[in-house]
Amino acid sequence: MTSNPLRDPRDRRLPRVPEPCALVVFGITGDLARKKLLPAVYDLANRGLLPTNFALLGFARRDWGDMEFAELARTAAREHARTPWREEVWERLAASVRFVQGSFDDDAAFDELAAALADLESSHGIGGNAAFYLSIPPSLFPVVLRQMERTGMAESTDDRWRRVVVEKPFGTDLPSSRELNELVDSVFSAQDVFRIDHYLGKETVQNLMALRFANSLFEPVWNAQHVDSVQITMAEDVGIGGRADFYERTGAARDVLQNHLLQLLALTAMEEPVEFAAEDIRTEKLKVLRAISLPADMRQFAVRGQYEQGWLAGQRACGYRDEKGVSAESTTETYAAVRLGVETRRWAGVPFYLRTGKRLPRRVTEIALSFRKAPHLPFAPTDTEELGHNQLVVRVQPDEGMTLKFGSKVPGSVMEVRDVSMDFLYGEQFTEASPEAYERLLLDVLLGDATLFPRNAEVEASWAVIDPLEEFWADTTPYPYRAGEWGPRAAEEMLAAEGRAWRRP
Ligand code: BG6
C-alpha cells in the first residue's frame, strides 16, 4: 500500500483524506442508507474529504440501472444532507455511482459485484480498496459474508485493503453475537471489521474524553467519593415509525441499552487510556463493561414499559400495540430502565441509572453526574432549602453542551442559597458545526481508524449485561405508560426506593 510521505497525520492544516477506494452498500434502499449513509457520503464529498478516485456501489434486489440508482441517491442526499447543496459536487460523485442488482443468495449477482469492483479499479483508479457496509438485518449477515468469501472480495492484501462495516445490534444475545463475531472474523481479518455504534460518532460523546482527560478540574471528583449517582438518559419522542418488524424482535433493551447506553456508561466510567489510540481506549472501555454488576433485586431495579396511546406535542399518538405491523398482544418493551453498578475501586457503591424509551415527552440524550451533598452546611436549615445536589450534565443532544449546577446566594439581605447553572453550548463557543455521526464514522472506516468502533469483546461484554435482564423479563408484561409521559410509574419508584428521582431533562 502506498501512503503519501509528505502527509503527516499530526499536521492539522491538512485534512485527512482516505486513499482511493470504493464504498459498497448492501441494503442501499433501506432507511439507514437513505437518511444517513448517502447524505454522509455527499457531506464528506462537499467538505473535500473523499479521495478524487472514489466510487459508490449500491447492491439491492430492485431492478434498477445506474441512472435510477443515482437519482435515488441524489434525492436522499439532497433531502438529508447537513451541508449546503452544491450540484457540481453531486455531479462529480454521480459519475462514479454504480448499481448492482441481485438477491443475497444469488451467486451471479455477487460475481457481477466483484467484476464491477475490478472494473472500477482500472476505470476509476480506486486501487482495489473497498469498504463493504452491511446495512441489512443481522439475519442476512451470514449469507452476504459467505458470498464475499466465495468471491474473494473480503481479502485484504499488501496492495489493497478490504473492510467491512456492521451495524448494531450485533446479534440478539451473547451466544448469537459470538457466532456472528466468529463468522465475521473468519471472513475478514479482525482489524478490518468495523462495528458501528453511531453514538460514538457524536461530537458530544467524543468530548467526554476531552472533558475528562484534557482537564484537571473534573478528574479529582470523578469517583465514588464525590459522585452520588449517575443518570444516563436517551429519550425519543418518536414511536417506532415503519420499523415494526425489526422492533418487535428487538425492543428497547437490545436496540439501545445494549449498545448506545452501555457505551456512554463505559466512556463515563473508564480509566485514562495509556494513549489516545484505538486499542488503548477499547481496553479501558472493556474493563468497565466487564465490571458492570446487575441489581440483585431485578423486580425493583429493572423496569420495562410499553407506550399506550396518549398525546405528544398536541398530537394524538397511538399505542404501541396499535402500530402497523405490531401484534395486539405484543410484550415488546419500548422503554427500559435499569440500575447498574460498576465494581471498581473508583465506582463501587455508585448507582448508574440508565433509561431509554420511545414516545417520551422529548428527544434528549444526556449524562448527568449528581454529586454528594456537602458533608456539613454551616447555614440554618431554612437557608439551603432550595439547594439540591451539585450536578454536571453532559448534553449529548440536542442543545449540545454541558451544564454545571451548583448553589449560589440569592442577592438580598439574608443568606438564601439556591441552585444556579453555568452553561457551555457548542453553538456559542465554536463556529464550526458538528459533523453528523455517520459522516465521521464513514470517514474513519475509509481511513482505517478504529478508535470510535467497539471491538468484539466489548459487544460480547455488553450482551453479558443484557442477557440476564432479558431472561428476567421473558415471562413478564411491560408496564404501560402513556405516550408523552416519562415512562411507567415503576421507573419512578425504582429511584424513589433509594431516595432519588429521575432528572427532568
Ligand atoms: C438507533 C436505534 O440505533 O438509534 C433507533 O435503532 C433510534 O431506534 C436511533 O431511533 C436514535 O438515534 P439518534 O442519533 O437520533 O439519537
Short mmCIF file of C-alpha atoms and ligand atoms in Angstrom, two decimals:
data_model
loop_
_atom_site.label_atom_id
_atom_site.label_comp_id
_atom_site.label_asym_id
_atom_site.label_seq_id
_atom_site.Cartn_x
_atom_site.Cartn_y
_atom_site.Cartn_z
CA MET A 1 0.00 0.00 0.00
CA THR A 2 1.42 3.41 -0.83
CA SER A 3 0.98 6.30 1.50
CA ASN A 4 1.87 9.88 0.93
CA PRO A 5 5.26 10.53 2.61
CA LEU A 6 4.52 14.25 2.68
CA ARG A 7 1.40 13.78 4.73
CA ASP A 8 1.97 13.73 8.47
CA PRO A 9 -1.18 12.70 10.34
CA ARG A 10 -0.28 15.12 13.15
CA ASP A 11 -0.42 18.08 10.77
CA ARG A 12 -3.78 19.73 11.45
CA ARG A 13 -3.57 22.04 8.43
CA LEU A 14 -4.24 19.18 6.08
CA PRO A 15 -7.47 17.26 6.37
CA ARG A 16 -7.07 13.51 6.42
CA VAL A 17 -8.32 12.14 3.12
CA PRO A 18 -8.64 8.39 2.52
CA GLU A 19 -6.74 6.62 -0.21
CA PRO A 20 -8.59 5.96 -3.47
CA CYS A 21 -11.36 3.48 -2.66
CA ALA A 22 -14.90 2.25 -3.18
CA LEU A 23 -17.76 2.11 -0.73
CA VAL A 24 -20.16 -0.77 -1.32
CA VAL A 25 -23.51 -0.56 0.47
CA PHE A 26 -25.73 -3.61 0.92
CA GLY A 27 -29.31 -2.60 1.65
CA ILE A 28 -28.93 0.65 -0.22
CA THR A 29 -32.71 1.17 -0.48
CA GLY A 30 -33.22 0.94 3.29
CA ASP A 31 -33.94 3.75 5.74
CA LEU A 32 -30.43 3.96 7.13
CA ALA A 33 -28.83 4.22 3.71
CA ARG A 34 -31.24 6.90 2.53
CA LYS A 35 -31.35 9.00 5.67
CA LYS A 36 -27.79 8.66 6.94
CA LEU A 37 -25.26 6.95 4.67
CA LEU A 38 -25.94 8.62 1.34
CA PRO A 39 -26.22 12.10 2.87
CA ALA A 40 -22.99 11.42 4.81
CA VAL A 41 -21.19 10.47 1.58
CA TYR A 42 -22.36 13.70 -0.02
CA ASP A 43 -21.38 15.79 3.02
CA LEU A 44 -17.91 14.25 3.03
CA ALA A 45 -17.53 14.98 -0.67
CA ASN A 46 -18.75 18.51 -0.12
CA ARG A 47 -16.16 19.02 2.62
CA GLY A 48 -13.44 17.74 0.33
CA LEU A 49 -12.80 14.71 2.50
CA LEU A 50 -13.27 11.99 -0.12
CA PRO A 51 -10.44 10.98 -2.41
CA THR A 52 -10.67 12.10 -6.01
CA ASN A 53 -10.80 8.46 -7.04
CA PHE A 54 -13.85 7.31 -5.17
CA ALA A 55 -16.73 5.07 -6.21
CA LEU A 56 -20.05 4.29 -4.59
CA LEU A 57 -21.71 0.97 -5.28
CA GLY A 58 -25.23 0.06 -4.26
CA PHE A 59 -26.43 -3.52 -4.04
CA ALA A 60 -30.13 -4.37 -3.71
CA ARG A 61 -32.87 -6.57 -5.06
CA ARG A 62 -34.55 -3.84 -7.06
CA ASP A 63 -34.29 -3.88 -10.80
CA TRP A 64 -32.50 -0.59 -11.32
CA GLY A 65 -29.92 0.78 -13.66
CA ASP A 66 -27.07 3.08 -12.63
CA MET A 67 -29.14 6.12 -13.57
CA GLU A 68 -32.13 5.21 -11.43
CA PHE A 69 -29.88 4.47 -8.52
CA ALA A 70 -28.02 7.74 -8.98
CA GLU A 71 -31.38 9.53 -8.90
CA LEU A 72 -32.44 7.82 -5.66
CA ALA A 73 -29.08 8.62 -4.13
CA ARG A 74 -29.32 12.23 -5.24
CA THR A 75 -32.81 12.68 -3.76
CA ALA A 76 -31.77 11.06 -0.49
CA ALA A 77 -28.59 13.10 -0.23
CA ARG A 78 -30.34 16.33 -1.12
CA GLU A 79 -33.14 15.76 1.38
CA HIS A 80 -30.94 14.84 4.35
CA ALA A 81 -27.58 16.46 3.69
CA ARG A 82 -26.18 18.55 6.52
CA THR A 83 -24.06 20.85 4.39
CA PRO A 84 -25.37 23.19 1.66
CA TRP A 85 -26.35 21.59 -1.62
CA ARG A 86 -23.92 22.05 -4.47
CA GLU A 87 -24.94 20.46 -7.71
CA GLU A 88 -21.38 20.29 -9.03
CA VAL A 89 -20.27 18.24 -6.03
CA TRP A 90 -23.07 15.78 -6.60
CA GLU A 91 -22.35 15.55 -10.31
CA ARG A 92 -18.75 14.64 -9.62
CA LEU A 93 -19.89 11.93 -7.22
CA ALA A 94 -22.63 10.69 -9.54
CA ALA A 95 -20.07 9.97 -12.23
CA SER A 96 -18.76 7.10 -10.11
CA VAL A 97 -22.02 5.69 -8.78
CA ARG A 98 -22.81 2.11 -9.75
CA PHE A 99 -25.70 -0.20 -9.01
CA VAL A 100 -25.66 -3.99 -8.91
CA GLN A 101 -28.94 -5.80 -8.79
CA GLY A 102 -29.46 -9.11 -7.09
CA SER A 103 -30.55 -11.03 -4.05
CA PHE A 104 -28.09 -12.12 -1.41
CA ASP A 105 -28.21 -15.79 -2.34
CA ASP A 106 -27.59 -15.03 -5.99
CA ASP A 107 -24.06 -16.15 -6.90
CA ALA A 108 -24.19 -14.45 -10.27
CA ALA A 109 -25.01 -11.09 -8.71
CA PHE A 110 -22.01 -11.32 -6.39
CA ASP A 111 -19.77 -12.32 -9.27
CA GLU A 112 -21.04 -9.23 -11.03
CA LEU A 113 -20.28 -7.12 -7.97
CA ALA A 114 -16.75 -8.48 -7.81
CA ALA A 115 -16.36 -7.75 -11.51
CA ALA A 116 -17.74 -4.22 -11.07
CA LEU A 117 -15.16 -3.58 -8.35
CA ALA A 118 -12.37 -4.90 -10.52
CA ASP A 119 -13.66 -2.73 -13.31
CA LEU A 120 -13.62 0.40 -11.19
CA GLU A 121 -10.06 -0.35 -10.29
CA SER A 122 -8.96 0.46 -13.79
CA SER A 123 -11.70 2.87 -14.85
CA HIS A 124 -11.74 4.96 -11.65
CA GLY A 125 -8.35 4.18 -10.16
CA ILE A 126 -9.75 3.05 -6.83
CA GLY A 127 -6.66 0.92 -6.25
CA GLY A 128 -8.61 -2.16 -5.24
CA ASN A 129 -9.52 -0.70 -1.85
CA ALA A 130 -13.11 -1.19 -0.73
CA ALA A 131 -15.31 -0.95 2.34
CA PHE A 132 -18.48 -3.04 2.48
CA TYR A 133 -21.31 -1.61 4.54
CA LEU A 134 -23.83 -4.19 5.76
CA SER A 135 -26.90 -2.02 6.19
CA ILE A 136 -29.07 -5.14 6.38
CA PRO A 137 -30.81 -7.17 9.09
CA PRO A 138 -28.30 -9.25 11.08
CA SER A 139 -30.05 -12.45 9.98
CA LEU A 140 -28.71 -11.76 6.48
CA PHE A 141 -25.08 -11.26 7.53
CA PRO A 142 -24.09 -14.93 7.14
CA VAL A 143 -25.23 -15.26 3.55
CA VAL A 144 -23.63 -11.97 2.47
CA LEU A 145 -20.38 -12.75 4.28
CA ARG A 146 -20.22 -16.17 2.68
CA GLN A 147 -20.68 -14.60 -0.74
CA MET A 148 -17.85 -12.19 -0.10
CA GLU A 149 -15.64 -15.03 1.00
CA ARG A 150 -16.57 -17.12 -2.03
CA THR A 151 -15.78 -14.33 -4.49
CA GLY A 152 -12.54 -13.37 -2.74
CA MET A 153 -13.88 -9.85 -2.20
CA ALA A 154 -13.11 -9.91 1.52
CA GLU A 155 -9.39 -10.40 1.11
CA SER A 156 -7.00 -7.64 2.08
CA THR A 157 -3.57 -7.97 0.52
CA ASP A 158 -0.36 -5.95 0.71
CA ASP A 159 -1.66 -3.83 -2.16
CA ARG A 160 -5.24 -3.26 -1.18
CA TRP A 161 -7.50 -3.13 1.85
CA ARG A 162 -10.95 -4.64 2.21
CA ARG A 163 -13.04 -3.65 5.25
CA VAL A 164 -16.48 -4.50 6.47
CA VAL A 165 -18.87 -2.33 8.47
CA VAL A 166 -21.58 -3.97 10.54
CA GLU A 167 -24.46 -2.17 12.17
CA LYS A 168 -25.77 -2.79 15.65
CA PRO A 169 -27.49 -4.64 17.22
CA PHE A 170 -24.81 -7.21 16.69
CA GLY A 171 -26.65 -10.44 17.44
CA THR A 172 -29.63 -10.80 19.75
CA ASP A 173 -27.84 -12.24 22.77
CA LEU A 174 -24.39 -13.40 23.82
CA PRO A 175 -24.40 -16.78 22.03
CA SER A 176 -25.69 -15.34 18.75
CA SER A 177 -23.26 -12.42 18.86
CA ARG A 178 -20.38 -14.85 19.49
CA GLU A 179 -21.46 -16.86 16.50
CA LEU A 180 -21.65 -13.75 14.33
CA ASN A 181 -18.32 -12.50 15.58
CA GLU A 182 -16.70 -15.79 14.70
CA LEU A 183 -18.23 -15.73 11.29
CA VAL A 184 -17.20 -12.15 10.50
CA ASP A 185 -13.72 -12.78 11.83
CA SER A 186 -13.39 -15.89 9.72
CA VAL A 187 -14.14 -13.92 6.56
CA PHE A 188 -12.39 -10.62 7.32
CA SER A 189 -9.34 -10.20 9.47
CA ALA A 190 -10.11 -8.64 12.87
CA GLN A 191 -8.56 -5.24 12.11
CA ASP A 192 -10.73 -4.95 9.00
CA VAL A 193 -14.03 -5.27 10.89
CA PHE A 194 -15.72 -2.03 11.95
CA ARG A 195 -18.72 -2.40 14.27
CA ILE A 196 -20.84 0.71 14.22
CA ASP A 197 -22.37 2.26 17.27
CA HIS A 198 -23.23 5.65 15.86
CA TYR A 199 -23.36 7.27 19.30
CA LEU A 200 -19.57 7.09 19.35
CA GLY A 201 -19.52 9.25 16.24
CA LYS A 202 -21.32 12.09 18.00
CA GLU A 203 -19.12 15.08 18.86
CA THR A 204 -20.51 15.38 22.37
CA VAL A 205 -19.70 11.74 23.08
CA GLN A 206 -16.13 12.11 21.86
CA ASN A 207 -15.91 15.22 24.01
CA LEU A 208 -16.39 13.09 27.11
CA MET A 209 -12.80 12.02 26.73
CA ALA A 210 -11.57 15.56 26.18
CA LEU A 211 -13.57 16.72 29.18
CA ARG A 212 -12.16 14.07 31.44
CA PHE A 213 -8.62 13.61 30.23
CA ALA A 214 -7.63 17.03 28.88
CA ASN A 215 -8.66 18.92 32.02
CA SER A 216 -7.53 18.81 35.60
CA LEU A 217 -10.76 20.15 37.07
CA PHE A 218 -13.07 17.18 36.80
CA GLU A 219 -10.95 14.10 37.36
CA PRO A 220 -10.39 14.57 41.13
CA VAL A 221 -14.15 14.48 41.75
CA TRP A 222 -14.91 11.80 39.16
CA ASN A 223 -15.29 8.92 41.60
CA ALA A 224 -17.39 7.34 44.32
CA GLN A 225 -16.02 9.66 46.95
CA HIS A 226 -17.71 12.62 45.32
CA VAL A 227 -20.32 11.25 42.94
CA ASP A 228 -23.62 10.19 44.47
CA SER A 229 -25.16 8.69 41.35
CA VAL A 230 -25.10 8.86 37.57
CA GLN A 231 -28.10 9.04 35.27
CA ILE A 232 -27.84 8.27 31.57
CA THR A 233 -30.94 9.06 29.57
CA MET A 234 -31.68 8.54 25.91
CA ALA A 235 -35.26 9.63 25.27
CA GLU A 236 -37.08 9.86 21.98
CA ASP A 237 -40.41 11.47 21.24
CA VAL A 238 -40.92 9.40 18.08
CA GLY A 239 -42.54 5.98 18.02
CA ILE A 240 -41.22 3.07 16.02
CA GLY A 241 -42.03 4.54 12.59
CA GLY A 242 -42.09 1.89 9.89
CA ARG A 243 -39.76 -0.49 11.73
CA ALA A 244 -42.35 -2.74 13.42
CA ASP A 245 -40.82 -5.91 12.08
CA PHE A 246 -37.36 -5.08 13.40
CA TYR A 247 -38.62 -3.57 16.63
CA GLU A 248 -40.96 -6.40 17.57
CA ARG A 249 -37.96 -8.73 17.54
CA THR A 250 -35.65 -6.28 19.25
CA GLY A 251 -37.20 -4.00 21.89
CA ALA A 252 -35.64 -1.04 23.67
CA ALA A 253 -33.08 -3.01 25.69
CA ARG A 254 -31.49 -4.69 22.67
CA ASP A 255 -31.95 -1.69 20.40
CA VAL A 256 -30.42 0.99 22.61
CA LEU A 257 -29.43 -0.16 26.11
CA GLN A 258 -27.10 -2.91 24.89
CA ASN A 259 -25.11 -0.55 22.72
CA HIS A 260 -25.58 3.24 22.92
CA LEU A 261 -26.25 3.44 26.66
CA LEU A 262 -23.60 0.95 27.72
CA GLN A 263 -21.04 2.71 25.53
CA LEU A 264 -21.93 6.02 27.17
CA LEU A 265 -21.56 4.37 30.56
CA ALA A 266 -18.18 2.92 29.55
CA LEU A 267 -16.86 6.31 28.42
CA THR A 268 -18.13 7.96 31.58
CA ALA A 269 -16.64 5.38 33.92
CA MET A 270 -13.43 4.32 32.18
CA GLU A 271 -9.90 4.98 33.39
CA GLU A 272 -7.50 7.12 31.43
CA PRO A 273 -6.19 5.26 28.37
CA VAL A 274 -2.42 4.93 28.11
CA GLU A 275 -2.63 6.74 24.81
CA PHE A 276 -5.43 8.22 22.75
CA ALA A 277 -5.34 5.26 20.40
CA ALA A 278 -7.92 2.68 19.35
CA GLU A 279 -6.57 -0.28 21.28
CA ASP A 280 -5.89 1.65 24.47
CA ILE A 281 -9.34 3.23 24.55
CA ARG A 282 -11.07 -0.04 23.76
CA THR A 283 -9.11 -1.77 26.50
CA GLU A 284 -10.28 0.72 29.13
CA LYS A 285 -13.90 0.59 27.95
CA LEU A 286 -13.86 -3.19 28.05
CA LYS A 287 -12.67 -3.16 31.65
CA VAL A 288 -15.70 -1.11 32.64
CA LEU A 289 -18.15 -3.26 30.70
CA ARG A 290 -16.77 -6.33 32.38
CA ALA A 291 -17.05 -4.71 35.80
CA ILE A 292 -20.75 -3.93 35.45
CA SER A 293 -22.98 -5.54 38.04
CA LEU A 294 -26.69 -6.12 37.77
CA PRO A 295 -29.13 -5.35 40.57
CA ALA A 296 -29.76 -8.22 42.95
CA ASP A 297 -33.42 -7.26 43.05
CA MET A 298 -34.41 -7.03 39.40
CA ARG A 299 -38.09 -6.68 40.19
CA GLN A 300 -37.34 -3.31 41.76
CA PHE A 301 -34.38 -2.15 39.72
CA ALA A 302 -35.00 -3.36 36.17
CA VAL A 303 -38.15 -1.88 34.70
CA ARG A 304 -39.51 -2.09 31.22
CA GLY A 305 -42.53 -0.39 29.72
CA GLN A 306 -44.63 -0.11 26.61
CA TYR A 307 -46.38 3.04 25.40
CA GLU A 308 -50.12 3.30 25.24
CA GLN A 309 -51.99 5.92 23.29
CA GLY A 310 -51.54 9.45 24.51
CA TRP A 311 -50.71 12.99 23.45
CA LEU A 312 -47.39 14.35 22.30
CA ALA A 313 -46.84 17.97 21.27
CA GLY A 314 -50.59 18.46 20.86
CA GLN A 315 -50.95 15.42 18.62
CA ARG A 316 -52.63 12.16 19.40
CA ALA A 317 -50.20 9.23 19.35
CA CYS A 318 -51.43 5.64 19.07
CA GLY A 319 -50.36 2.91 21.47
CA TYR A 320 -47.50 0.58 20.55
CA ARG A 321 -49.84 -2.38 20.10
CA ASP A 322 -51.85 -0.34 17.58
CA GLU A 323 -48.82 0.47 15.45
CA LYS A 324 -48.91 -1.05 11.99
CA GLY A 325 -47.24 -4.46 11.99
CA VAL A 326 -47.25 -4.86 15.78
CA SER A 327 -49.10 -7.73 17.43
CA ALA A 328 -52.10 -6.75 19.56
CA GLU A 329 -50.63 -8.86 22.36
CA SER A 330 -47.06 -7.72 21.92
CA THR A 331 -44.91 -7.78 25.05
CA THR A 332 -42.00 -5.98 23.38
CA GLU A 333 -40.73 -3.11 25.50
CA THR A 334 -40.46 0.44 24.18
CA TYR A 335 -38.94 1.65 27.46
CA ALA A 336 -36.23 0.16 29.62
CA ALA A 337 -34.61 1.40 32.80
CA VAL A 338 -32.06 -0.32 34.98
CA ARG A 339 -29.79 0.38 37.92
CA LEU A 340 -26.27 -0.87 37.28
CA GLY A 341 -23.15 -0.85 39.37
CA VAL A 342 -19.51 -0.64 38.26
CA GLU A 343 -17.44 -2.81 40.55
CA THR A 344 -14.15 -0.95 40.56
CA ARG A 345 -12.33 0.99 43.23
CA ARG A 346 -13.37 4.22 41.52
CA TRP A 347 -17.08 3.44 41.31
CA ALA A 348 -18.08 0.82 43.88
CA GLY A 349 -21.37 1.81 45.50
CA VAL A 350 -22.35 4.43 42.91
CA PRO A 351 -25.57 3.56 41.11
CA PHE A 352 -25.67 4.14 37.36
CA TYR A 353 -29.29 4.58 36.36
CA LEU A 354 -29.84 4.02 32.65
CA ARG A 355 -33.10 4.64 30.82
CA THR A 356 -34.30 4.78 27.25
CA GLY A 357 -37.71 4.99 25.69
CA LYS A 358 -39.81 5.90 22.71
CA ARG A 359 -42.77 8.29 22.81
CA LEU A 360 -41.35 10.14 25.78
CA PRO A 361 -42.02 13.88 26.05
CA ARG A 362 -38.92 14.99 24.11
CA ARG A 363 -35.86 13.85 22.26
CA VAL A 364 -32.94 14.20 24.59
CA THR A 365 -29.78 12.29 25.44
CA GLU A 366 -27.74 13.28 28.47
CA ILE A 367 -25.31 12.02 31.06
CA ALA A 368 -25.81 13.55 34.49
CA LEU A 369 -23.40 13.15 37.38
CA SER A 370 -25.02 14.04 40.65
CA PHE A 371 -22.52 14.88 43.39
CA ARG A 372 -22.76 14.12 47.07
CA LYS A 373 -24.09 16.86 49.30
CA ALA A 374 -21.56 18.86 51.29
CA PRO A 375 -20.70 16.92 54.45
CA HIS A 376 -21.54 19.93 56.58
CA LEU A 377 -23.54 23.08 55.90
CA PRO A 378 -22.74 26.00 58.20
CA PHE A 379 -26.13 27.62 57.47
CA ALA A 380 -29.54 27.50 59.07
CA PRO A 381 -31.56 24.65 57.53
CA THR A 382 -34.03 27.14 56.02
CA ASP A 383 -31.17 28.92 54.18
CA THR A 384 -30.46 25.92 51.99
CA GLU A 385 -33.96 24.56 51.40
CA GLU A 386 -33.62 25.30 47.69
CA LEU A 387 -30.21 23.72 47.34
CA GLY A 388 -30.09 20.40 45.50
CA HIS A 389 -27.17 18.16 44.58
CA ASN A 390 -24.41 19.72 42.53
CA GLN A 391 -24.68 18.28 39.05
CA LEU A 392 -22.63 18.06 35.92
CA VAL A 393 -24.78 17.35 32.90
CA VAL A 394 -23.30 16.44 29.53
CA ARG A 395 -25.95 17.24 26.94
CA VAL A 396 -25.30 14.77 24.16
CA GLN A 397 -28.23 16.09 22.10
CA PRO A 398 -29.94 18.38 21.33
CA ASP A 399 -28.55 21.76 22.64
CA GLU A 400 -25.16 20.07 22.61
CA GLY A 401 -23.10 21.23 25.53
CA MET A 402 -22.66 20.95 29.26
CA THR A 403 -24.29 22.37 32.36
CA LEU A 404 -22.82 22.70 35.79
CA LYS A 405 -25.41 23.13 38.53
CA PHE A 406 -24.43 24.45 41.94
CA GLY A 407 -25.77 26.54 44.80
CA SER A 408 -25.42 30.29 44.94
CA LYS A 409 -26.52 33.02 47.31
CA VAL A 410 -29.67 34.76 46.25
CA PRO A 411 -28.99 38.53 46.27
CA GLY A 412 -30.56 40.21 49.27
CA SER A 413 -30.17 40.82 52.96
CA VAL A 414 -30.50 37.22 54.11
CA MET A 415 -28.48 34.10 53.39
CA GLU A 416 -30.51 32.07 51.00
CA VAL A 417 -28.82 29.50 48.76
CA ARG A 418 -30.44 28.34 45.57
CA ASP A 419 -29.37 26.23 42.57
CA VAL A 420 -27.99 28.09 39.56
CA SER A 421 -26.45 26.77 36.38
CA MET A 422 -23.49 27.55 34.20
CA ASP A 423 -23.75 26.55 30.59
CA PHE A 424 -21.40 25.64 27.79
CA LEU A 425 -23.10 25.48 24.41
CA TYR A 426 -21.30 24.22 21.32
CA GLY A 427 -23.29 26.63 19.17
CA GLU A 428 -21.94 29.62 21.12
CA GLN A 429 -18.32 28.57 21.56
CA PHE A 430 -17.49 27.20 18.14
CA THR A 431 -18.19 28.48 14.67
CA GLU A 432 -17.81 25.03 13.14
CA ALA A 433 -20.97 22.94 13.05
CA SER A 434 -20.61 19.38 14.31
CA PRO A 435 -20.43 16.72 11.63
CA GLU A 436 -23.11 14.05 11.67
CA ALA A 437 -22.07 10.87 13.46
CA TYR A 438 -22.20 8.85 10.23
CA GLU A 439 -20.02 11.36 8.41
CA ARG A 440 -17.28 10.93 10.98
CA LEU A 441 -17.62 7.17 11.20
CA LEU A 442 -17.69 6.56 7.45
CA LEU A 443 -14.61 8.70 7.05
CA ASP A 444 -12.85 6.75 9.81
CA VAL A 445 -13.69 3.44 8.14
CA LEU A 446 -12.18 4.65 4.89
CA LEU A 447 -9.13 5.94 6.77
CA GLY A 448 -8.85 2.68 8.71
CA ASP A 449 -9.10 4.42 12.09
CA ALA A 450 -10.87 2.13 14.58
CA THR A 451 -10.80 4.44 17.61
CA LEU A 452 -14.56 5.06 17.57
CA PHE A 453 -15.62 1.48 16.91
CA PRO A 454 -16.34 -1.03 19.66
CA ARG A 455 -14.43 -4.24 19.31
CA ASN A 456 -15.73 -7.73 19.50
CA ALA A 457 -15.10 -8.25 23.21
CA GLU A 458 -17.00 -5.06 24.08
CA VAL A 459 -20.05 -6.21 22.17
CA GLU A 460 -19.93 -9.55 23.95
CA ALA A 461 -19.41 -7.97 27.38
CA SER A 462 -22.45 -5.78 26.69
CA TRP A 463 -24.60 -8.78 25.87
CA ALA A 464 -23.47 -10.37 29.10
CA VAL A 465 -25.16 -7.43 30.86
CA ILE A 466 -28.34 -7.58 28.80
CA ASP A 467 -28.95 -11.35 28.68
CA PRO A 468 -29.89 -11.73 32.38
CA LEU A 469 -32.22 -8.76 32.07
CA GLU A 470 -33.94 -10.28 29.05
CA GLU A 471 -34.18 -13.55 30.88
CA PHE A 472 -35.81 -11.89 33.87
CA TRP A 473 -38.26 -10.01 31.61
CA ALA A 474 -39.02 -13.00 29.40
CA ASP A 475 -42.27 -14.01 31.04
CA THR A 476 -43.37 -10.58 32.15
CA THR A 477 -45.53 -7.95 30.54
CA PRO A 478 -44.03 -4.47 30.27
CA TYR A 479 -45.64 -1.77 32.42
CA PRO A 480 -47.81 0.57 30.40
CA TYR A 481 -47.09 4.29 30.14
CA ARG A 482 -48.96 6.87 28.20
CA ALA A 483 -47.29 8.31 25.09
CA GLY A 484 -45.99 11.71 26.18
CA GLU A 485 -45.13 10.61 29.72
CA TRP A 486 -41.65 9.95 31.12
CA GLY A 487 -42.13 6.17 31.27
CA PRO A 488 -44.02 3.89 33.65
CA ARG A 489 -44.57 4.67 37.33
CA ALA A 490 -42.43 1.68 38.32
CA ALA A 491 -39.42 3.53 36.90
CA GLU A 492 -40.10 6.49 39.21
CA GLU A 493 -40.47 4.08 42.11
CA MET A 494 -37.18 2.46 41.25
CA LEU A 495 -35.33 5.68 42.09
CA ALA A 496 -37.66 6.72 44.87
CA ALA A 497 -36.81 3.46 46.66
CA GLU A 498 -33.32 4.90 47.13
CA GLY A 499 -34.44 8.45 47.87
CA ARG A 500 -33.68 9.74 44.40
CA ALA A 501 -35.64 10.94 41.37
CA TRP A 502 -35.05 10.99 37.63
CA ARG A 503 -33.95 14.32 36.24
CA ARG A 504 -36.39 16.16 34.03
CA PRO A 505 -34.07 16.89 31.12
C1 BG6 B 1 -30.78 3.69 16.61
C2 BG6 B 1 -31.99 2.92 17.09
O1 BG6 B 1 -29.62 2.98 16.90
O2 BG6 B 1 -30.73 4.95 17.24
C3 BG6 B 1 -33.26 3.72 16.86
O3 BG6 B 1 -32.07 1.70 16.39
C4 BG6 B 1 -33.13 5.11 17.43
O4 BG6 B 1 -34.38 3.04 17.42
C5 BG6 B 1 -31.85 5.77 16.96
O5 BG6 B 1 -34.25 5.86 17.00
C6 BG6 B 1 -31.64 7.12 17.61
O6 BG6 B 1 -30.50 7.76 17.11
P1 BG6 B 1 -30.27 9.30 17.32
O7 BG6 B 1 -28.92 9.55 16.76
O8 BG6 B 1 -31.37 10.01 16.59
O9 BG6 B 1 -30.36 9.56 18.79
#
